[in-house]
Amino acid sequence: MLLIRIRPLGLGFSFSCRMKHACLRSFTLFLLTLLRLGRSSSTADNQPSCHRCDPQLSCNCSCGGFTRVPTVTDQARTLDLSFNNITAVTDDDLKGHEQLKVLDLHANRIAIIHPSALDSLWSLEELDLSDNQLSTLNHSWFSHLGALQKLHLLNNPYSRLGSPSLFRGLVGLRSLAFGGPALQELRRGDLHGVTQLDELTVHATNNLARYQSGALADIWPLGRVTLNLHGSSLTNVTLASAVLGDVSYPETPITLENIHLTGNESAQGLREAARKRIRQLSFRNLSISDEVAMDFLLLFDGVPLTSLSFDGLTLTGDGSWGPAIKTNLGSMDEIFIRNLVVVDILRFVMTADLYFILQFQRKMSIINSKVFLVSCKTTQLMVNAEYLDVSDNLLTDLTLEYMMCEGNSTLKELRVLNISGNPLKSLSTVSRLVAKLTKLTHLDISKISYSSMPSSCSWPSALRYLNISVSKLTTTTPCLPTSLEVLDLSYNDLRDFTVLLPVLRELYLSGNKFLRLPSGHLFVNLRILTIQSNTLNVFSHSDLQSFKRLRKLQAGQNKFICSCTFVPFLQFHFQGGGDLQLTDGEASYVCDSPLHLQGKPVSGVHLSVVECHQVLFVSVSCGLALVVGVVLCVLLWRLHVFWYLRMTWAWLKAKRNSKNRRCRDTEGWEALLSFDAFVSYSERDAGWVENFLVPELEEPSDSNSGNARSFTLCLHKRDFLPGRWIMDNIMNAIERSRRTVFVLSENFVHSDWCRFELDFSHFWLFDVGVDAAILILLEPLSKDDVPKRFCKLRKIMSSTTYLEWPQEEERRPEFWRSLRNALRGDQEDH
Ligand SMILES: *[C@@H]1O[C@H](CO)[C@@H](O)[C@H](O)[C@H]1NC(C)=O
Ligand SMILES: *[C@@H]1O[C@H](CO)[C@@H](O)[C@H](O)[C@H]1NC(C)=O
Ligand SMILES: *[C@@H]1O[C@H](CO)[C@@H](O)[C@H](O)[C@H]1NC(C)=O
Ligand SMILES: *[C@@H]1O[C@H](CO)[C@@H](O)[C@H](O)[C@H]1NC(C)=O
Ligand SMILES: *[C@@H]1O[C@H](CO)[C@@H](O)[C@H](O)[C@H]1NC(C)=O
């Protein structure tokens, strides 16, 4: 019964055990599968993530090589995904980004956006989908973006905006950009819902075939319009007129981009704009022939155009504009030209009669246009010019002189002159030439390589603004006029500033070589100072105090020494303490030294007490170390450690000597012996030794002993070599003596080197195996009177019989005899 019972039990057990294993295995398998599934789903998902977010929650994931929208923190405010390879935006790619205000997806390859992909972005204010592959636009993308203010949809391959209107729900929209090379038609109602814009950009290039008049007409007020009319749009006069006519209002500045009209085409496409009497017209990237230029001028004859601007103007003709120079452009007061290219520069002759344009202009700019000469005659025509910008051209000292009519009777109304970036050389020439421009308040002579500043200069008395940045000045002199309110001397090679400028309000000194702040007493009215990228190490409260009125300071990117006074001082200002504002932000203030703080932002530095009170710390720790040292020494001395150390050292030395000696033969050793005995005694017992022992043993009298022979004794007083270490002397003496006589007394026990002799001789005994020590007790001394650490002496005292110096006169001959015997015994042994 028992057996039967046990068996099934055993079976059952083994079965359940196997079951358990199986279960465990399958459970593990299950888990593994789950894990693998999880992993494979995540590899299939492969949702990358981007962690490039700054503290303001602006995430810059641009140029990250992403092929799909990466995960970023849900808190992100700005998400820049431009210049990636994202092809689609799925339903839940952007889920949970309720905080997102700016989403930039431009320059990807997005072809598909899920209809509800952007639904959760109800805070979104700016969306850029330009330069993608969207061939159709879906109004449901934008249906939840009630907060959207800016929407850019440029350069996608869609041919129409589609209906119903994409923009119906976007009541807050203020900036809209759409169109591209594929756009074929624009119909009324396409922009339904767009009522008012600050900015409208339309790329209506050569494929735009159908434009339903009025498609852009409902937008009002309209802030600024940019039309890219690349291709033949402008030559398609009807279409161009229809488009321009819909957006032209006198108050709306219009910019036309990428127009290339270099044949005998007409500019009649602009007719509607002229008819609507627009005031401000700009061209960006315009190439025109003489015919078109002429046509254009005639078109705007009498139109109250106030401002005309060309950024990138190519003139292909030779400048013969014929009757167009009679055009009435009397209301124009600003002309701006930048990057002018005259293709046929040799044939181009601008007929001198530019009077029709020049006489009215208040503001004239001709920038970066390779102008090397402006004649005196031309500037004399500019009777109304208040603002002249001829920066980044090729004017030299000589041609500038010519242009300024050698400083006489021209440009009398000029208030602002900008000759920055011309190959001029002499600061004194410039100052002489402008001195007669009595109304001049602003002078920009930056980006000119002046080698030096003359010691005095003449300036217009009204001059308030002077820009001599990006030059090569090394010193400042009283050449600088005291009337200045704004002075820019950044990016020179200045090391100090010494000129008194009492009304100066702004001073720019970045990019120089200042080691310290200039003295604030020179600028009692200064409000703004920039001194970034110099070599400042520190500045302190007192440095700043001399600037009585300073409100804004930029002093980052310097070589700061993060000292204990500087760091808290700066952190105090970061936290808004004081009136002074550090406008360049905490991040620009970085420690340069000490080494362990190099590269750390000052705002994050915490200096310890040790670093801040180094002198105190060092002196306290030195003091402590001294005290500990003294205590230790006292302790060691009390414990006789020095004595032990010395003993050990001597012992080691002796050991070595004895080893050497053992190598030699005994005869050799015998020859070395020069004394019969070395007498070891305390200085206090010297009297006894000199008066009794020495006379008795070295000069024996016959009365004492008949057969007395004399012994040679080694006494430390007499036989030690002066100048050698006492230990060496002792060892030497013991080595060269056959025996050692110890004169024991209280005094002996208390004299260190006597103890050593004892020790050494004991070792000697032990080594040589001869009874070489003779103990003489001068006074009764029991073993217990000897301190415990002289264990050797105690041992010898207990093992060796010693001779006691008798107080009674009559027992002394007996003593001497015993002593002689003891001394001689050795020889007899041999
Ligand atoms: C996008 O992918 C193409 C090839 O598919 C590659 O040449 C290009 O460098 C990628 N661009 C980025 C920004 O990763
Ligand atoms: C300027 O416009 C022409 C067409 O008129 C175009 O081919 C060219 O790319 C444009 N240049 C720039 C820099 O946009
Ligand atoms: C422009 O020139 C072409 C020949 O180059 C000529 O056929 C055409 O009539 C001219 N058009 C105008 C408006 O002058
Ligand atoms: C002068 O021209 C330069 C270069 O074009 C420009 O940076 C600077 O701001 C101009 N100065 C003034 C006072 O307009
Ligand atoms: C001085 O000129 C430089 C270079 O033209 C310019 O960058 C800078 O802004 C100007 N400074 C001021 C204070 O306008």
mmCIF file of N, CA and C in Angstrom, residues 473-563:
data_model
loop_
_atom_site.group_PDB
_atom_site.id
_atom_site.type_symbol
_atom_site.label_atom_id
_atom_site.label_comp_id
_atom_site.label_asym_id
_atom_site.label_seq_id
_atom_site.Cartn_x
_atom_site.Cartn_y
_atom_site.Cartn_z
ATOM 1 N N LEU A 473 41.877 100.631 -36.378
ATOM 2 C CA LEU A 473 42.375 101.640 -35.447
ATOM 3 C C LEU A 473 42.977 100.999 -34.210
ATOM 4 N N THR A 474 44.084 101.573 -33.740
ATOM 5 C CA THR A 474 44.702 101.042 -32.531
ATOM 6 C C THR A 474 44.592 102.013 -31.359
ATOM 7 N N THR A 475 44.330 103.289 -31.681
ATOM 8 C CA THR A 475 44.198 104.251 -30.589
ATOM 9 C C THR A 475 43.029 105.198 -30.876
ATOM 10 N N THR A 476 42.555 105.812 -29.819
ATOM 11 C CA THR A 476 41.558 106.870 -29.993
ATOM 12 C C THR A 476 42.215 108.189 -29.637
ATOM 13 N N THR A 477 41.846 109.226 -30.377
ATOM 14 C CA THR A 477 42.441 110.536 -30.116
ATOM 15 C C THR A 477 41.319 111.564 -30.052
ATOM 16 N N PRO A 478 41.627 112.777 -29.674
ATOM 17 C CA PRO A 478 40.599 113.827 -29.650
ATOM 18 C C PRO A 478 40.071 114.155 -31.045
ATOM 19 N N CYS A 479 40.452 113.405 -32.059
ATOM 20 C CA CYS A 479 39.832 113.519 -33.382
ATOM 21 C C CYS A 479 38.333 113.272 -33.272
ATOM 22 N N LEU A 480 37.948 112.398 -32.330
ATOM 23 C CA LEU A 480 36.529 112.098 -32.159
ATOM 24 C C LEU A 480 35.797 113.348 -31.666
ATOM 25 N N PRO A 481 34.731 113.772 -32.379
ATOM 26 C CA PRO A 481 34.075 115.015 -31.991
ATOM 27 C C PRO A 481 33.269 114.848 -30.695
ATOM 28 N N THR A 482 33.281 115.869 -29.884
ATOM 29 C CA THR A 482 32.611 115.788 -28.588
ATOM 30 C C THR A 482 31.094 115.866 -28.705
ATOM 31 N N SER A 483 30.594 116.162 -29.917
ATOM 32 C CA SER A 483 29.146 116.239 -30.084
ATOM 33 C C SER A 483 28.498 114.861 -30.228
ATOM 34 N N LEU A 484 29.301 113.794 -30.273
ATOM 35 C CA LEU A 484 28.762 112.464 -30.579
ATOM 36 C C LEU A 484 27.815 111.940 -29.507
ATOM 37 N N GLU A 485 26.727 111.339 -29.980
ATOM 38 C CA GLU A 485 25.815 110.644 -29.080
ATOM 39 C C GLU A 485 25.902 109.131 -29.250
ATOM 40 N N VAL A 486 26.237 108.723 -30.483
ATOM 41 C CA VAL A 486 26.404 107.290 -30.747
ATOM 42 C C VAL A 486 27.756 107.097 -31.429
ATOM 43 N N LEU A 487 28.549 106.213 -30.874
ATOM 44 C CA LEU A 487 29.863 105.959 -31.469
ATOM 45 C C LEU A 487 30.085 104.464 -31.563
ATOM 46 N N ASP A 488 30.359 104.012 -32.759
ATOM 47 C CA ASP A 488 30.621 102.584 -32.958
ATOM 48 C C ASP A 488 32.077 102.398 -33.341
ATOM 49 N N LEU A 489 32.832 101.784 -32.440
ATOM 50 C CA LEU A 489 34.248 101.502 -32.709
ATOM 51 C C LEU A 489 34.508 100.003 -32.619
ATOM 52 N N SER A 490 33.452 99.215 -32.831
ATOM 53 C CA SER A 490 33.656 97.776 -32.679
ATOM 54 C C SER A 490 34.548 97.221 -33.779
ATOM 55 N N TYR A 491 35.139 96.104 -33.481
ATOM 56 C CA TYR A 491 36.023 95.384 -34.406
ATOM 57 C C TYR A 491 37.159 96.257 -34.928
ATOM 58 N N ASN A 492 37.854 96.879 -34.006
ATOM 59 C CA ASN A 492 39.127 97.534 -34.283
ATOM 60 C C ASN A 492 40.178 96.839 -33.432
ATOM 61 N N ASP A 493 41.316 97.489 -33.253
ATOM 62 C CA ASP A 493 42.360 96.899 -32.411
ATOM 63 C C ASP A 493 42.629 97.766 -31.196
ATOM 64 N N LEU A 494 41.572 98.332 -30.640
ATOM 65 C CA LEU A 494 41.749 99.261 -29.526
ATOM 66 C C LEU A 494 42.032 98.528 -28.223
ATOM 67 N N ARG A 495 42.883 99.141 -27.392
ATOM 68 C CA ARG A 495 43.166 98.585 -26.077
ATOM 69 C C ARG A 495 42.615 99.461 -24.963
ATOM 70 N N ASP A 496 42.497 100.744 -25.261
ATOM 71 C CA ASP A 496 41.918 101.617 -24.243
ATOM 72 C C ASP A 496 41.193 102.773 -24.905
ATOM 73 N N PHE A 497 40.500 103.519 -24.095
ATOM 74 C CA PHE A 497 39.715 104.625 -24.608
ATOM 75 C C PHE A 497 39.948 105.797 -23.674
ATOM 76 N N THR A 498 40.383 106.947 -24.254
ATOM 77 C CA THR A 498 40.808 108.028 -23.370
ATOM 78 C C THR A 498 40.135 109.360 -23.679
ATOM 79 N N VAL A 499 39.182 109.355 -24.634
ATOM 80 C CA VAL A 499 38.632 110.644 -25.065
ATOM 81 C C VAL A 499 37.355 110.964 -24.288
ATOM 82 N N LEU A 500 37.266 112.182 -23.854
ATOM 83 C CA LEU A 500 36.098 112.617 -23.099
ATOM 84 C C LEU A 500 34.954 112.939 -24.062
ATOM 85 N N LEU A 501 33.828 112.212 -23.928
ATOM 86 C CA LEU A 501 32.678 112.448 -24.806
ATOM 87 C C LEU A 501 31.444 112.685 -23.930
ATOM 88 N N PRO A 502 31.208 113.909 -23.571
ATOM 89 C CA PRO A 502 30.226 114.185 -22.522
ATOM 90 C C PRO A 502 28.777 113.873 -22.881
ATOM 91 N N VAL A 503 28.413 113.887 -24.172
ATOM 92 C CA VAL A 503 27.004 113.634 -24.480
ATOM 93 C C VAL A 503 26.779 112.244 -25.081
ATOM 94 N N LEU A 504 27.798 111.441 -25.078
ATOM 95 C CA LEU A 504 27.665 110.122 -25.680
ATOM 96 C C LEU A 504 26.639 109.272 -24.935
ATOM 97 N N ARG A 505 25.717 108.670 -25.698
ATOM 98 C CA ARG A 505 24.702 107.816 -25.078
ATOM 99 C C ARG A 505 24.942 106.334 -25.380
ATOM 100 N N GLU A 506 25.497 106.054 -26.568
ATOM 101 C CA GLU A 506 25.734 104.656 -26.931
ATOM 102 C C GLU A 506 27.168 104.486 -27.396
ATOM 103 N N LEU A 507 27.820 103.481 -26.849
ATOM 104 C CA LEU A 507 29.208 103.222 -27.235
ATOM 105 C C LEU A 507 29.362 101.731 -27.535
ATOM 106 N N TYR A 508 29.871 101.456 -28.724
ATOM 107 C CA TYR A 508 30.022 100.052 -29.146
ATOM 108 C C TYR A 508 31.503 99.731 -29.272
ATOM 109 N N LEU A 509 31.970 98.823 -28.451
ATOM 110 C CA LEU A 509 33.400 98.501 -28.420
ATOM 111 C C LEU A 509 33.671 97.006 -28.560
ATOM 112 N N SER A 510 32.683 96.284 -29.055
ATOM 113 C CA SER A 510 32.883 94.828 -29.190
ATOM 114 C C SER A 510 34.019 94.527 -30.157
ATOM 115 N N GLY A 511 34.630 93.372 -29.968
ATOM 116 C CA GLY A 511 35.637 92.915 -30.915
ATOM 117 C C GLY A 511 36.914 93.719 -30.902
ATOM 118 N N ASN A 512 37.278 94.280 -29.759
ATOM 119 C CA ASN A 512 38.557 94.963 -29.641
ATOM 120 C C ASN A 512 39.452 94.191 -28.690
ATOM 121 N N LYS A 513 40.417 94.879 -28.085
ATOM 122 C CA LYS A 513 41.348 94.168 -27.215
ATOM 123 C C LYS A 513 41.374 94.781 -25.823
ATOM 124 N N PHE A 514 40.235 95.231 -25.373
ATOM 125 C CA PHE A 514 40.190 95.842 -24.045
ATOM 126 C C PHE A 514 40.427 94.791 -22.965
ATOM 127 N N LEU A 515 41.291 95.144 -22.020
ATOM 128 C CA LEU A 515 41.546 94.261 -20.891
ATOM 129 C C LEU A 515 40.643 94.616 -19.715
ATOM 130 N N ARG A 516 40.179 95.869 -19.713
ATOM 131 C CA ARG A 516 39.284 96.303 -18.645
ATOM 132 C C ARG A 516 38.314 97.320 -19.209
ATOM 133 N N LEU A 517 37.249 97.574 -18.489
ATOM 134 C CA LEU A 517 36.279 98.550 -18.961
ATOM 135 C C LEU A 517 36.929 99.925 -19.011
ATOM 136 N N PRO A 518 36.580 100.745 -20.005
ATOM 137 C CA PRO A 518 37.087 102.111 -19.987
ATOM 138 C C PRO A 518 36.475 102.853 -18.807
ATOM 139 N N SER A 519 37.073 103.947 -18.470
ATOM 140 C CA SER A 519 36.583 104.680 -17.298
ATOM 141 C C SER A 519 35.263 105.378 -17.617
ATOM 142 N N GLY A 520 34.289 105.171 -16.753
ATOM 143 C CA GLY A 520 32.968 105.750 -16.969
ATOM 144 C C GLY A 520 32.946 107.258 -16.814
ATOM 145 N N HIS A 521 34.006 107.819 -16.217
ATOM 146 C CA HIS A 521 34.027 109.276 -16.031
ATOM 147 C C HIS A 521 34.129 110.011 -17.355
ATOM 148 N N LEU A 522 34.551 109.294 -18.401
ATOM 149 C CA LEU A 522 34.659 109.932 -19.706
ATOM 150 C C LEU A 522 33.301 110.102 -20.372
ATOM 151 N N PHE A 523 32.321 109.298 -19.943
ATOM 152 C CA PHE A 523 31.013 109.318 -20.614
ATOM 153 C C PHE A 523 29.919 109.442 -19.560
ATOM 154 N N VAL A 524 29.676 110.613 -19.126
ATOM 155 C CA VAL A 524 28.729 110.775 -18.024
ATOM 156 C C VAL A 524 27.293 110.489 -18.447
ATOM 157 N N ASN A 525 27.023 110.485 -19.763
ATOM 158 C CA ASN A 525 25.651 110.267 -20.214
ATOM 159 C C ASN A 525 25.409 108.899 -20.838
ATOM 160 N N LEU A 526 26.398 108.039 -20.738
ATOM 161 C CA LEU A 526 26.301 106.777 -21.468
ATOM 162 C C LEU A 526 25.155 105.898 -20.940
ATOM 163 N N ARG A 527 24.323 105.415 -21.873
ATOM 164 C CA ARG A 527 23.214 104.518 -21.504
ATOM 165 C C ARG A 527 23.490 103.087 -21.939
ATOM 166 N N ILE A 528 24.121 102.950 -23.110
ATOM 167 C CA ILE A 528 24.324 101.615 -23.689
ATOM 168 C C ILE A 528 25.807 101.409 -23.965
ATOM 169 N N LEU A 529 26.324 100.292 -23.505
ATOM 170 C CA LEU A 529 27.718 99.959 -23.785
ATOM 171 C C LEU A 529 27.790 98.498 -24.226
ATOM 172 N N THR A 530 28.411 98.261 -25.384
ATOM 173 C CA THR A 530 28.677 96.863 -25.749
ATOM 174 C C THR A 530 30.180 96.692 -25.821
ATOM 175 N N ILE A 531 30.651 95.662 -25.183
ATOM 176 C CA ILE A 531 32.090 95.387 -25.157
ATOM 177 C C ILE A 531 32.294 93.874 -25.171
ATOM 178 N N GLN A 532 31.547 93.222 -26.052
ATOM 179 C CA GLN A 532 31.669 91.770 -26.191
ATOM 180 C C GLN A 532 32.956 91.412 -26.920
ATOM 181 N N SER A 533 33.325 90.162 -26.813
ATOM 182 C CA SER A 533 34.469 89.620 -27.559
ATOM 183 C C SER A 533 35.712 90.482 -27.434
ATOM 184 N N ASN A 534 36.016 90.902 -26.227
ATOM 185 C CA ASN A 534 37.295 91.538 -25.968
ATOM 186 C C ASN A 534 38.112 90.579 -25.119
ATOM 187 N N THR A 535 39.030 91.127 -24.332
ATOM 188 C CA THR A 535 39.791 90.239 -23.457
ATOM 189 C C THR A 535 39.601 90.642 -22.001
ATOM 190 N N LEU A 536 38.418 91.110 -21.682
ATOM 191 C CA LEU A 536 38.116 91.470 -20.294
ATOM 192 C C LEU A 536 38.264 90.248 -19.400
ATOM 193 N N ASN A 537 38.869 90.440 -18.239
ATOM 194 C CA ASN A 537 38.965 89.346 -17.268
ATOM 195 C C ASN A 537 37.858 89.425 -16.237
ATOM 196 N N VAL A 538 37.687 90.615 -15.709
ATOM 197 C CA VAL A 538 36.621 90.827 -14.722
ATOM 198 C C VAL A 538 36.157 92.262 -14.845
ATOM 199 N N PHE A 539 35.012 92.543 -14.324
ATOM 200 C CA PHE A 539 34.671 93.922 -14.033
ATOM 201 C C PHE A 539 33.875 93.898 -12.752
ATOM 202 N N SER A 540 33.941 94.984 -12.047
ATOM 203 C CA SER A 540 33.405 94.936 -10.695
ATOM 204 C C SER A 540 32.370 96.032 -10.507
ATOM 205 N N HIS A 541 31.787 95.979 -9.358
ATOM 206 C CA HIS A 541 30.805 96.983 -8.990
ATOM 207 C C HIS A 541 31.377 98.392 -9.147
ATOM 208 N N SER A 542 32.612 98.578 -8.685
ATOM 209 C CA SER A 542 33.178 99.932 -8.733
ATOM 210 C C SER A 542 33.456 100.359 -10.178
ATOM 211 N N ASP A 543 33.837 99.383 -11.040
ATOM 212 C CA ASP A 543 34.021 99.714 -12.455
ATOM 213 C C ASP A 543 32.728 100.272 -13.028
ATOM 214 N N LEU A 544 31.638 99.625 -12.706
ATOM 215 C CA LEU A 544 30.354 100.021 -13.279
ATOM 216 C C LEU A 544 29.833 101.291 -12.629
ATOM 217 N N GLN A 545 30.229 101.493 -11.387
ATOM 218 C CA GLN A 545 29.713 102.665 -10.685
ATOM 219 C C GLN A 545 30.126 103.978 -11.331
ATOM 220 N N SER A 546 31.295 103.942 -12.007
ATOM 221 C CA SER A 546 31.736 105.184 -12.640
ATOM 222 C C SER A 546 30.839 105.554 -13.821
ATOM 223 N N PHE A 547 30.109 104.576 -14.354
ATOM 224 C CA PHE A 547 29.128 104.873 -15.397
ATOM 225 C C PHE A 547 27.810 105.242 -14.715
ATOM 226 N N LYS A 548 27.598 106.505 -14.547
ATOM 227 C CA LYS A 548 26.473 106.938 -13.722
ATOM 228 C C LYS A 548 25.124 106.561 -14.324
ATOM 229 N N ARG A 549 25.020 106.583 -15.656
ATOM 230 C CA ARG A 549 23.700 106.419 -16.265
ATOM 231 C C ARG A 549 23.557 105.138 -17.073
ATOM 232 N N LEU A 550 24.519 104.273 -16.969
ATOM 233 C CA LEU A 550 24.489 103.075 -17.815
ATOM 234 C C LEU A 550 23.282 102.191 -17.478
ATOM 235 N N ARG A 551 22.535 101.792 -18.519
ATOM 236 C CA ARG A 551 21.358 100.949 -18.312
ATOM 237 C C ARG A 551 21.497 99.588 -18.977
ATOM 238 N N LYS A 552 22.183 99.572 -20.119
ATOM 239 C CA LYS A 552 22.303 98.310 -20.853
ATOM 240 C C LYS A 552 23.765 98.013 -21.148
ATOM 241 N N LEU A 553 24.149 96.802 -20.827
ATOM 242 C CA LEU A 553 25.537 96.408 -21.047
ATOM 243 C C LEU A 553 25.566 95.057 -21.738
ATOM 244 N N GLN A 554 26.427 94.945 -22.728
ATOM 245 C CA GLN A 554 26.698 93.636 -23.325
ATOM 246 C C GLN A 554 28.180 93.401 -23.190
ATOM 247 N N ALA A 555 28.543 92.420 -22.404
ATOM 248 C CA ALA A 555 29.969 92.187 -22.173
ATOM 249 C C ALA A 555 30.320 90.709 -22.254
ATOM 250 N N GLY A 556 29.485 89.940 -22.920
ATOM 251 C CA GLY A 556 29.746 88.500 -23.012
ATOM 252 C C GLY A 556 30.941 88.182 -23.889
ATOM 253 N N GLN A 557 31.199 86.899 -24.049
ATOM 254 C CA GLN A 557 32.293 86.406 -24.890
ATOM 255 C C GLN A 557 33.627 87.072 -24.568
ATOM 256 N N ASN A 558 33.879 87.212 -23.291
ATOM 257 C CA ASN A 558 35.180 87.707 -22.877
ATOM 258 C C ASN A 558 35.893 86.600 -22.117
ATOM 259 N N LYS A 559 37.133 86.880 -21.743
ATOM 260 C CA LYS A 559 37.925 85.852 -21.071
ATOM 261 C C LYS A 559 37.812 86.030 -19.565
ATOM 262 N N PHE A 560 36.677 85.653 -19.059
ATOM 263 C CA PHE A 560 36.408 85.950 -17.658
ATOM 264 C C PHE A 560 37.158 85.023 -16.704
ATOM 265 N N ILE A 561 37.684 85.660 -15.673
ATOM 266 C CA ILE A 561 38.250 84.890 -14.570
ATOM 267 C C ILE A 561 37.144 84.768 -13.531
ATOM 268 N N CYS A 562 36.678 83.573 -13.313
ATOM 269 C CA CYS A 562 35.533 83.395 -12.422
ATOM 270 C C CYS A 562 35.994 83.440 -10.978
ATOM 271 N N SER A 563 36.223 84.641 -10.509
ATOM 272 C CA SER A 563 36.702 84.806 -9.146
ATOM 273 C C SER A 563 35.529 84.880 -8.182
#
